[in-house]
PDB file of C-alpha atoms (C1' of nucleotides) in Angstrom:
ATOM      1  CA  MET A   1       0.000   0.000   0.000  1.00 95.00           C
ATOM      2  CA  LEU A   2       1.088   3.551  -0.633  1.00 96.00           C
ATOM      3  CA  LEU A   3       0.390   6.510   1.590  1.00 96.00           C
ATOM      4  CA  LYS A   4       1.067  10.119   0.641  1.00 97.00           C
ATOM      5  CA  HIS A   5       1.460  13.024   3.019  1.00 98.00           C
ATOM      6  CA  PRO A   6       3.294  16.323   2.541  1.00 97.00           C
ATOM      7  CA  ASP A   7       4.196  16.870   6.203  1.00 98.00           C
ATOM      8  CA  PHE A   8       5.168  13.585   7.792  1.00 98.00           C
ATOM      9  CA  ASN A   9       8.564  12.432   9.060  1.00 98.00           C
ATOM     10  CA  LEU A  10       8.446   8.675   9.669  1.00 97.00           C
ATOM     11  CA  SER A  11      11.904   8.186  11.163  1.00 96.00           C
ATOM     12  CA  ALA A  12      11.685  11.167  13.528  1.00 97.00           C
ATOM     13  CA  THR A  13       8.253   9.998  14.622  1.00 98.00           C
ATOM     14  CA  LEU A  14       9.285   6.400  15.292  1.00 97.00           C
ATOM     15  CA  GLU A  15      12.648   7.284  16.839  1.00 96.00           C
ATOM     16  CA  SER A  16      11.512   9.950  19.289  1.00 97.00           C
ATOM     17  CA  GLY A  17      10.918   7.615  22.221  1.00 97.00           C
ATOM     18  CA  GLN A  18       7.156   7.301  21.838  1.00 98.00           C
ATOM     19  CA  VAL A  19       6.926   3.633  20.889  1.00 98.00           C
ATOM     20  CA  PHE A  20       9.201   0.742  21.763  1.00 98.00           C
ATOM     21  CA  GLY A  21       7.972  -2.006  19.437  1.00 97.00           C
ATOM     22  CA  PHE A  22       9.530  -0.643  16.245  1.00 98.00           C
ATOM     23  CA  SER A  23      12.987  -1.509  14.991  1.00 96.00           C
ATOM     24  CA  ARG A  24      14.945   0.071  12.184  1.00 95.00           C
ATOM     25  CA  HIS A  25      16.414  -2.287   9.634  1.00 92.00           C
ATOM     26  CA  LEU A  26      18.043  -0.957   6.492  1.00 79.00           C
ATOM     27  CA  ALA A  27      18.407   2.798   6.190  1.00 73.00           C
ATOM     28  CA  ASP A  28      14.834   3.995   6.701  1.00 77.00           C
ATOM     29  CA  PHE A  29      12.928   0.727   6.786  1.00 93.00           C
ATOM     30  CA  PHE A  30      10.936   0.097   9.986  1.00 97.00           C
ATOM     31  CA  GLN A  31       9.290  -3.031  11.331  1.00 97.00           C
ATOM     32  CA  GLY A  32       6.731  -3.120  14.126  1.00 97.00           C
ATOM     33  CA  THR A  33       3.061  -3.459  15.001  1.00 97.00           C
ATOM     34  CA  ILE A  34       0.186  -0.999  14.759  1.00 97.00           C
ATOM     35  CA  TYR A  35      -3.004  -1.769  16.696  1.00 94.00           C
ATOM     36  CA  GLY A  36      -1.876  -5.390  16.793  1.00 93.00           C
ATOM     37  CA  HIS A  37      -1.053  -5.713  13.075  1.00 96.00           C
ATOM     38  CA  PRO A  38       2.532  -6.457  12.035  1.00 97.00           C
ATOM     39  CA  VAL A  39       3.714  -3.837   9.550  1.00 98.00           C
ATOM     40  CA  LYS A  40       6.739  -2.744   7.581  1.00 97.00           C
ATOM     41  CA  LEU A  41       7.116   0.927   6.738  1.00 98.00           C
ATOM     42  CA  LYS A  42       9.439   2.859   4.513  1.00 97.00           C
ATOM     43  CA  GLN A  43       9.470   6.518   3.596  1.00 96.00           C
ATOM     44  CA  VAL A  44      10.655   7.853   0.263  1.00 95.00           C
ATOM     45  CA  GLY A  45      10.085  11.589   0.094  1.00 94.00           C
ATOM     46  CA  SER A  46       6.412  12.256   0.752  1.00 96.00           C
ATOM     47  CA  ARG A  47       5.494   8.627   0.072  1.00 97.00           C
ATOM     48  CA  ILE A  48       5.125   5.953   2.755  1.00 97.00           C
ATOM     49  CA  GLU A  49       5.336   2.375   1.540  1.00 97.00           C
ATOM     50  CA  VAL A  50       3.318   0.068   3.771  1.00 98.00           C
ATOM     51  CA  GLU A  51       3.320  -3.717   4.067  1.00 97.00           C
ATOM     52  CA  GLY A  52       0.805  -5.431   6.357  1.00 98.00           C
ATOM     53  CA  LYS A  53      -2.875  -5.929   7.041  1.00 97.00           C
ATOM     54  CA  ILE A  54      -3.668  -2.387   7.968  1.00 97.00           C
ATOM     55  CA  SER A  55      -5.976   0.222   6.478  1.00 97.00           C
ATOM     56  CA  LYS A  56      -5.160   3.742   5.449  1.00 97.00           C
ATOM     57  CA  GLY A  57      -7.648   4.972   8.021  1.00 97.00           C
ATOM     58  CA  GLN A  58      -5.797   3.188  10.811  1.00 98.00           C
ATOM     59  CA  LEU A  59      -2.452   4.601   9.666  1.00 98.00           C
ATOM     60  CA  TRP A  60      -3.951   8.061   9.374  1.00 98.00           C
ATOM     61  CA  ASP A  61      -5.245   7.733  12.913  1.00 98.00           C
ATOM     62  CA  TYR A  62      -2.107   6.139  14.401  1.00 98.00           C
ATOM     63  CA  PHE A  63       0.254   8.774  13.025  1.00 98.00           C
ATOM     64  CA  ASP A  64      -2.115  11.686  13.688  1.00 98.00           C
ATOM     65  CA  LEU A  65      -1.919  12.629  10.009  1.00 98.00           C
ATOM     66  CA  ALA A  66      -5.118  14.672   9.966  1.00 98.00           C
ATOM     67  CA  ARG A  67      -3.554  17.302  12.213  1.00 98.00           C
ATOM     68  CA  ASP A  68      -2.277  20.565  10.772  1.00 98.00           C
ATOM     69  CA  LEU A  69       1.121  21.132  12.389  1.00 98.00           C
ATOM     70  CA  GLU A  70       1.375  24.799  11.405  1.00 98.00           C
ATOM     71  CA  PRO A  71       0.140  26.011  14.814  1.00 98.00           C
ATOM     72  CA  ILE A  72       2.923  23.965  16.430  1.00 98.00           C
ATOM     73  CA  TYR A  73       5.557  25.314  14.041  1.00 98.00           C
ATOM     74  CA  SER A  74       4.488  28.891  14.567  1.00 97.00           C
ATOM     75  CA  ALA A  75       4.506  28.431  18.366  1.00 97.00           C
ATOM     76  CA  LEU A  76       8.008  26.945  18.152  1.00 97.00           C
ATOM     77  CA  LYS A  77       9.227  29.745  15.911  1.00 97.00           C
ATOM     78  CA  THR A  78       9.155  32.297  18.739  1.00 96.00           C
ATOM     79  CA  GLU A  79      11.188  30.147  21.152  1.00 96.00           C
ATOM     80  CA  LYS A  80      14.872  30.632  21.910  1.00 94.00           C
ATOM     81  CA  PHE A  81      15.799  27.138  20.798  1.00 95.00           C
ATOM     82  CA  LYS A  82      15.332  26.732  17.050  1.00 95.00           C
ATOM     83  CA  ILE A  83      14.092  23.311  16.034  1.00 95.00           C
ATOM     84  CA  PRO A  84      16.314  21.762  13.336  1.00 95.00           C
ATOM     85  CA  PRO A  85      14.470  21.543   9.986  1.00 96.00           C
ATOM     86  CA  SER A  86      15.240  17.805   9.876  1.00 96.00           C
ATOM     87  CA  LEU A  87      12.616  17.279  12.592  1.00 97.00           C
ATOM     88  CA  LYS A  88       9.769  18.788  10.572  1.00 98.00           C
ATOM     89  CA  GLY A  89       6.896  16.327  10.207  1.00 98.00           C
ATOM     90  CA  LEU A  90       7.509  14.681  13.587  1.00 98.00           C
ATOM     91  CA  ARG A  91       4.106  13.613  14.887  1.00 98.00           C
ATOM     92  CA  LEU A  92       2.620  12.289  18.096  1.00 98.00           C
ATOM     93  CA  ILE A  93       1.609   8.646  17.811  1.00 98.00           C
ATOM     94  CA  ARG A  94      -1.917   7.754  18.894  1.00 98.00           C
ATOM     95  CA  GLN A  95      -1.237   4.462  20.621  1.00 98.00           C
ATOM     96  CA  ASP A  96      -3.367   1.808  22.208  1.00 98.00           C
ATOM     97  CA  SER A  97      -4.107   2.946  25.774  1.00 98.00           C
ATOM     98  CA  TRP A  98      -3.094  -0.264  27.500  1.00 98.00           C
ATOM     99  CA  GLU A  99       0.121  -0.683  25.543  1.00 98.00           C
ATOM    100  CA  ALA A 100       1.196   2.876  26.322  1.00 98.00           C
ATOM    101  CA  LEU A 101       0.328   2.343  29.985  1.00 98.00           C
ATOM    102  CA  ALA A 102       2.348  -0.873  30.138  1.00 98.00           C
ATOM    103  CA  CYS A 103       5.325   0.439  28.174  1.00 98.00           C
ATOM    104  CA  PHE A 104       5.720   3.556  30.273  1.00 98.00           C
ATOM    105  CA  ILE A 105       5.490   1.643  33.554  1.00 98.00           C
ATOM    106  CA  ILE A 106       8.426  -0.319  32.151  1.00 98.00           C
ATOM    107  CA  SER A 107      10.183   2.877  31.051  1.00 98.00           C
ATOM    108  CA  SER A 108      10.747   4.339  34.530  1.00 98.00           C
ATOM    109  CA  ASN A 109      14.410   4.653  35.529  1.00 97.00           C
ATOM    110  CA  ASN A 110      15.289   2.715  32.398  1.00 97.00           C
ATOM    111  CA  ASN A 111      16.821   3.439  29.012  1.00 95.00           C
ATOM    112  CA  VAL A 112      15.236   3.244  25.572  1.00 95.00           C
ATOM    113  CA  LYS A 113      17.456   0.403  24.394  1.00 96.00           C
ATOM    114  CA  ARG A 114      16.465  -1.761  27.328  1.00 98.00           C
ATOM    115  CA  ILE A 115      12.780  -0.815  27.124  1.00 98.00           C
ATOM    116  CA  GLN A 116      12.806  -1.984  23.501  1.00 98.00           C
ATOM    117  CA  GLY A 117      14.460  -5.218  24.580  1.00 98.00           C
ATOM    118  CA  ILE A 118      11.809  -5.826  27.232  1.00 98.00           C
ATOM    119  CA  TRP A 119       9.075  -5.094  24.674  1.00 98.00           C
ATOM    120  CA  GLN A 120      10.570  -7.747  22.400  1.00 98.00           C
ATOM    121  CA  ASN A 121      10.904 -10.237  25.270  1.00 98.00           C
ATOM    122  CA  LEU A 122       7.227  -9.804  26.162  1.00 98.00           C
ATOM    123  CA  ALA A 123       6.122 -10.069  22.533  1.00 98.00           C
ATOM    124  CA  ARG A 124       8.203 -13.207  22.065  1.00 98.00           C
ATOM    125  CA  TYR A 125       6.908 -14.866  25.220  1.00 98.00           C
ATOM    126  CA  PHE A 126       3.212 -14.072  24.622  1.00 98.00           C
ATOM    127  CA  GLY A 127       3.259 -14.290  20.803  1.00 97.00           C
ATOM    128  CA  SER A 128       2.563 -10.564  20.482  1.00 97.00           C
ATOM    129  CA  PHE A 129       2.573  -7.663  22.912  1.00 98.00           C
ATOM    130  CA  PRO A 130       0.331  -8.996  25.721  1.00 98.00           C
ATOM    131  CA  SER A 131      -3.086  -7.579  26.589  1.00 98.00           C
ATOM    132  CA  ALA A 132      -3.920  -6.591  30.162  1.00 98.00           C
ATOM    133  CA  ALA A 133      -5.852  -9.855  30.516  1.00 98.00           C
ATOM    134  CA  GLN A 134      -2.857 -11.897  29.351  1.00 98.00           C
ATOM    135  CA  VAL A 135      -0.524 -10.134  31.766  1.00 98.00           C
ATOM    136  CA  SER A 136      -3.027 -10.533  34.597  1.00 98.00           C
ATOM    137  CA  ARG A 137      -2.923 -14.305  34.121  1.00 98.00           C
ATOM    138  CA  THR A 138       0.869 -14.582  34.255  1.00 98.00           C
ATOM    139  CA  HIS A 139       3.281 -14.515  37.205  1.00 98.00           C
ATOM    140  CA  GLU A 140       5.697 -11.918  38.505  1.00 98.00           C
ATOM    141  CA  ARG A 141       8.506 -14.407  37.884  1.00 98.00           C
ATOM    142  CA  ILE A 142       7.736 -14.488  34.141  1.00 98.00           C
ATOM    143  CA  LEU A 143       7.773 -10.706  33.925  1.00 98.00           C
ATOM    144  CA  ARG A 144      11.118 -10.646  35.723  1.00 98.00           C
ATOM    145  CA  GLN A 145      12.445 -13.179  33.247  1.00 98.00           C
ATOM    146  CA  CYS A 146      11.405 -10.749  30.516  1.00 98.00           C
ATOM    147  CA  GLY A 147      13.642  -8.150  32.185  1.00 98.00           C
ATOM    148  CA  LEU A 148      11.166  -5.916  34.031  1.00 98.00           C
ATOM    149  CA  GLY A 149      13.101  -6.106  37.286  1.00 98.00           C
ATOM    150  CA  TYR A 150      11.420  -4.391  40.230  1.00 98.00           C
ATOM    151  CA  ARG A 151       8.709  -3.049  37.902  1.00 98.00           C
ATOM    152  CA  ALA A 152       7.252  -6.541  37.451  1.00 98.00           C
ATOM    153  CA  PRO A 153       4.754  -6.301  40.347  1.00 98.00           C
ATOM    154  CA  PHE A 154       3.746  -2.788  39.189  1.00 98.00           C
ATOM    155  CA  LEU A 155       2.761  -4.035  35.748  1.00 98.00           C
ATOM    156  CA  LEU A 156       1.108  -7.160  37.120  1.00 98.00           C
ATOM    157  CA  LYS A 157      -1.064  -5.236  39.605  1.00 98.00           C
ATOM    158  CA  THR A 158      -2.042  -2.688  36.986  1.00 98.00           C
ATOM    159  CA  ALA A 159      -2.958  -5.444  34.523  1.00 98.00           C
ATOM    160  CA  CYS A 160      -5.064  -7.220  37.145  1.00 98.00           C
ATOM    161  CA  PHE A 161      -6.951  -4.057  37.980  1.00 98.00           C
ATOM    162  CA  ILE A 162      -7.622  -3.162  34.359  1.00 98.00           C
ATOM    163  CA  SER A 163      -8.701  -6.617  33.252  1.00 98.00           C
ATOM    164  CA  ALA A 164     -11.064  -6.708  36.245  1.00 98.00           C
ATOM    165  CA  ASN A 165     -12.340  -3.166  35.497  1.00 97.00           C
ATOM    166  CA  PRO A 166     -12.083  -2.668  31.722  1.00 95.00           C
ATOM    167  CA  VAL A 167     -14.296   0.413  31.965  1.00 98.00           C
ATOM    168  CA  CYS A 168     -11.597   2.385  33.777  1.00 98.00           C
ATOM    169  CA  LEU A 169      -9.713   3.012  30.525  1.00 98.00           C
ATOM    170  CA  GLU A 170     -12.834   4.521  28.982  1.00 98.00           C
ATOM    171  CA  VAL A 171     -13.380   6.658  32.061  1.00 98.00           C
ATOM    172  CA  ILE A 172      -9.857   8.040  31.735  1.00 98.00           C
ATOM    173  CA  ARG A 173     -10.392   8.627  28.024  1.00 98.00           C
ATOM    174  CA  GLN A 174     -13.511  10.695  28.688  1.00 98.00           C
ATOM    175  CA  ALA A 175     -12.087  12.601  31.647  1.00 98.00           C
ATOM    176  CA  PRO A 176     -10.485  16.033  31.327  1.00 98.00           C
ATOM    177  CA  TYR A 177      -6.680  16.143  31.642  1.00 98.00           C
ATOM    178  CA  GLU A 178      -6.387  16.994  35.338  1.00 97.00           C
ATOM    179  CA  GLU A 179      -8.793  14.303  36.460  1.00 98.00           C
ATOM    180  CA  ALA A 180      -7.336  11.745  34.054  1.00 98.00           C
ATOM    181  CA  ARG A 181      -3.860  12.468  35.430  1.00 98.00           C
ATOM    182  CA  GLU A 182      -4.929  11.783  39.013  1.00 98.00           C
ATOM    183  CA  ARG A 183      -6.556   8.528  37.953  1.00 98.00           C
ATOM    184  CA  VAL A 184      -3.512   7.323  35.991  1.00 98.00           C
ATOM    185  CA  LYS A 185      -1.198   8.249  38.878  1.00 98.00           C
ATOM    186  CA  GLY A 186      -3.267   5.872  40.989  1.00 98.00           C
ATOM    187  CA  PHE A 187      -1.733   2.842  39.284  1.00 98.00           C
ATOM    188  CA  PRO A 188       1.365   1.375  40.933  1.00 98.00           C
ATOM    189  CA  GLY A 189       4.640   2.474  39.351  1.00 98.00           C
ATOM    190  CA  ILE A 190       3.063   5.552  37.779  1.00 98.00           C
ATOM    191  CA  GLY A 191       4.072   8.986  39.005  1.00 98.00           C
ATOM    192  CA  PRO A 192       3.711  12.420  37.405  1.00 98.00           C
ATOM    193  CA  LYS A 193       6.118  11.831  34.505  1.00 98.00           C
ATOM    194  CA  VAL A 194       4.868   8.423  33.380  1.00 98.00           C
ATOM    195  CA  ALA A 195       1.284   9.629  33.820  1.00 98.00           C
ATOM    196  CA  ASP A 196       1.909  12.417  31.316  1.00 98.00           C
ATOM    197  CA  CYS A 197       3.452  10.023  28.793  1.00 98.00           C
ATOM    198  CA  VAL A 198       0.477   7.695  29.109  1.00 98.00           C
ATOM    199  CA  LEU A 199      -2.000  10.553  28.790  1.00 98.00           C
ATOM    200  CA  LEU A 200      -0.202  12.003  25.771  1.00 98.00           C
ATOM    201  CA  TYR A 201       0.519   8.834  23.776  1.00 98.00           C
ATOM    202  CA  GLY A 202      -2.198   6.494  25.031  1.00 98.00           C
ATOM    203  CA  PHE A 203      -5.104   8.838  25.742  1.00 98.00           C
ATOM    204  CA  HIS A 204      -4.328  11.682  23.354  1.00 98.00           C
ATOM    205  CA  LYS A 205      -4.460  14.470  25.932  1.00 98.00           C
ATOM    206  CA  MET A 206      -2.575  17.104  23.987  1.00 98.00           C
ATOM    207  CA  GLU A 207      -1.873  19.330  26.989  1.00 98.00           C
ATOM    208  CA  ALA A 208       0.213  16.658  28.748  1.00 98.00           C
ATOM    209  CA  PHE A 209       3.882  17.616  29.157  1.00 98.00           C
ATOM    210  CA  PRO A 210       6.089  14.762  30.405  1.00 98.00           C
ATOM    211  CA  VAL A 211       9.133  16.071  32.303  1.00 97.00           C
ATOM    212  CA  ASP A 212      11.915  13.491  32.244  1.00 95.00           C
ATOM    213  CA  VAL A 213      15.658  14.016  32.781  1.00 93.00           C
ATOM    214  CA  TRP A 214      16.193  15.194  29.202  1.00 94.00           C
ATOM    215  CA  ILE A 215      13.329  17.674  29.142  1.00 96.00           C
ATOM    216  CA  ALA A 216      14.247  18.895  32.623  1.00 95.00           C
ATOM    217  CA  ARG A 217      17.841  19.667  31.519  1.00 94.00           C
ATOM    218  CA  PHE A 218      16.603  21.314  28.332  1.00 95.00           C
ATOM    219  CA  MET A 219      13.964  23.444  30.061  1.00 96.00           C
ATOM    220  CA  ARG A 220      16.296  24.564  32.860  1.00 95.00           C
ATOM    221  CA  LYS A 221      18.775  25.732  30.257  1.00 95.00           C
ATOM    222  CA  TYR A 222      16.389  27.621  27.998  1.00 96.00           C
ATOM    223  CA  TYR A 223      13.733  28.868  30.422  1.00 96.00           C
ATOM    224  CA  PHE A 224      15.218  28.894  33.933  1.00 95.00           C
ATOM    225  CA  ARG A 225      18.809  30.133  33.433  1.00 94.00           C
ATOM    226  CA  ASN A 226      20.125  26.738  34.571  1.00 92.00           C
ATOM    227  CA  ARG A 227      18.559  27.225  37.972  1.00 93.00           C
ATOM    228  CA  ARG A 228      17.615  24.062  39.836  1.00 91.00           C
ATOM    229  CA  VAL A 229      13.834  24.271  39.625  1.00 94.00           C
ATOM    230  CA  SER A 230      11.708  21.225  40.354  1.00 95.00           C
ATOM    231  CA  GLU A 231      10.091  19.066  37.685  1.00 96.00           C
ATOM    232  CA  ALA A 232       6.717  20.119  39.062  1.00 96.00           C
ATOM    233  CA  LYS A 233       7.508  23.786  38.393  1.00 96.00           C
ATOM    234  CA  ILE A 234       8.735  23.019  34.886  1.00 97.00           C
ATOM    235  CA  HIS A 235       5.526  21.106  34.252  1.00 97.00           C
ATOM    236  CA  TYR A 236       3.372  23.955  35.520  1.00 97.00           C
ATOM    237  CA  PHE A 237       5.317  26.509  33.472  1.00 97.00           C
ATOM    238  CA  ALA A 238       5.023  24.538  30.239  1.00 98.00           C
ATOM    239  CA  ARG A 239       1.351  23.759  30.656  1.00 97.00           C
ATOM    240  CA  LYS A 240       0.544  27.408  31.249  1.00 97.00           C
ATOM    241  CA  LYS A 241       2.752  28.649  28.408  1.00 98.00           C
ATOM    242  CA  TRP A 242       1.764  26.194  25.693  1.00 98.00           C
ATOM    243  CA  ALA A 243      -1.630  24.825  26.766  1.00 98.00           C
ATOM    244  CA  LYS A 244      -2.946  22.407  24.130  1.00 98.00           C
ATOM    245  CA  ASN A 245       0.314  22.588  22.166  1.00 98.00           C
ATOM    246  CA  ALA A 246       2.384  21.434  25.160  1.00 98.00           C
ATOM    247  CA  GLY A 247       2.379  17.764  24.188  1.00 98.00           C
ATOM    248  CA  TYR A 248       3.651  18.361  20.666  1.00 98.00           C
ATOM    249  CA  ILE A 249       6.209  20.927  21.763  1.00 98.00           C
ATOM    250  CA  GLN A 250       7.539  18.538  24.382  1.00 98.00           C
ATOM    251  CA  GLN A 251       7.997  15.904  21.673  1.00 98.00           C
ATOM    252  CA  TYR A 252      10.069  18.235  19.498  1.00 98.00           C
ATOM    253  CA  PHE A 253      12.164  19.373  22.469  1.00 97.00           C
ATOM    254  CA  PHE A 254      12.649  15.834  23.728  1.00 96.00           C
ATOM    255  CA  HIS A 255      13.801  14.496  20.375  1.00 97.00           C
ATOM    256  CA  ALA A 256      16.167  17.392  19.830  1.00 96.00           C
ATOM    257  CA  ALA A 257      17.547  17.081  23.368  1.00 94.00           C
ATOM    258  CA  ARG A 258      18.065  13.332  23.248  1.00 94.00           C
ATOM    259  CA  LYS A 259      19.744  13.510  19.836  1.00 93.00           C
ATOM    260  CA  GLY A 260      22.157  16.101  21.185  1.00 91.00           C
ATOM    261  CA  MET A 261      20.866  18.827  18.882  1.00 90.00           C
ATOM    262  CA  TYR A 262      21.685  21.546  21.423  1.00 84.00           C
ATOM    263  CA  THR A 263      24.813  22.286  23.418  1.00 74.00           C
TER     264      THR A 263
ATOM    265  C1'  DC B   1      34.592  -0.563  39.205  1.00 62.09           C
ATOM    266  C1'  DT B   2      31.050   3.268  38.993  1.00 62.09           C
ATOM    267  C1'  DC B   3      27.520   5.747  36.586  1.00 62.09           C
ATOM    268  C1'  DC B   4      23.299   6.211  34.117  1.00 62.09           C
ATOM    269  C1'  DA B   5      18.743   5.307  31.986  1.00 62.09           C
ATOM    270  C1'  DG B   6      11.937   8.971  29.209  1.00 62.09           C
ATOM    271  C1'  DG B   7      11.176   7.652  37.836  1.00 62.09           C
ATOM    272  C1'  DT B   8       8.534   5.980  41.622  1.00 62.09           C
ATOM    273  C1'  DC B   9       7.930   4.804  46.332  1.00 62.09           C
ATOM    274  C1'  DC B  10       8.695   5.390  51.020  1.00 62.09           C
ATOM    275  C1'  DA B  11      10.309   7.512  55.251  1.00 62.09           C
ATOM    276  C1'  DG B  12      11.543  11.394  57.739  1.00 62.09           C
ATOM    277  C1'  DA B  13      11.782  16.305  58.351  1.00 62.09           C
TER     278       DA B  13
ATOM    279  C1'  DT C   1       5.329  20.119  50.399  1.00 62.09           C
ATOM    280  C1'  DC C   2      10.276  18.831  49.857  1.00 62.09           C
ATOM    281  C1'  DT C   3      14.509  15.649  50.154  1.00 62.09           C
ATOM    282  C1'  DG C   4      17.414  11.340  50.156  1.00 62.09           C
ATOM    283  C1'  DG C   5      17.983   6.569  49.341  1.00 62.09           C
ATOM    284  C1'  DA C   6      16.531   2.051  47.454  1.00 62.09           C
ATOM    285  C1'  DC C   7      15.295  -0.286  43.576  1.00 62.09           C
ATOM    286  C1'  DA C   8      16.512  -4.602  38.804  1.00 62.09           C
ATOM    287  C1'  DT C   9      19.060  -4.599  34.854  1.00 62.09           C
ATOM    288  C1'  DG C  10      22.544  -4.071  31.344  1.00 62.09           C
ATOM    289  C1'  DG C  11      25.428  -1.039  28.570  1.00 62.09           C
ATOM    290  C1'  DA C  12      29.100   2.561  28.618  1.00 62.09           C
TER     291       DA C  12
END
DNA sequence: CTCCAGGTCCAGA
DNA sequence: TCTGGACATGGA
């Protein structure tokens, strides 16, 4: 299948720490799963070549392709840090709620390489990335064997709760940001930072602004004169300043920061 | 060997 | 409300 879009950057999107189930193969050829379907993706100019049992509608939804990014670009234009042109077309990925929840529980105090490895271990053990029900029926020992370490009981408890109360995901989806954040923080292993990742990638709350070590360093440098302000203050500042654009702006800053695109 | 990674939890002030 | 240490794991 062939997909055309004038403002989409596949590699920046898949390599900006949003998803952990994609791997890059040759040059710009990516392999992973979207809404449970195995896919292969390759970008040539404005064309995306797609292999796999997936519809254009699902791809359009997953990669947020209906969104006009001009408001984001114009908001970024006035900031001190200038986003490198190579990042243009980077988009937020609209992921499955449970998978985002699970992946970002795993992500805490961990590095991207290892998170990807754990994702693969889980997918290999269960056949594909496990549902909440599948995880709820397994044992902590299995999750530890997959490399989750001390996060194993966090994921297990969360899976048990969700498979017993499937409605809770829908409740979070319907709730406004603030309320949704409190609910997500209620799960074990989820604090303010992971909650924002889950809300942004898994529940599409565009005002979420995850503050991790990279964003914290970046924000202190460009907005707080390298003063040692708390993550909570950075979060408050960004939410107030960028409102509904905060999520997208965070993604551009995060990618630039992690790729060492500023000094 | 130590340090770090898309942090969170808990205890103590 | 804020701070310090523990926490599995593996790569640098």
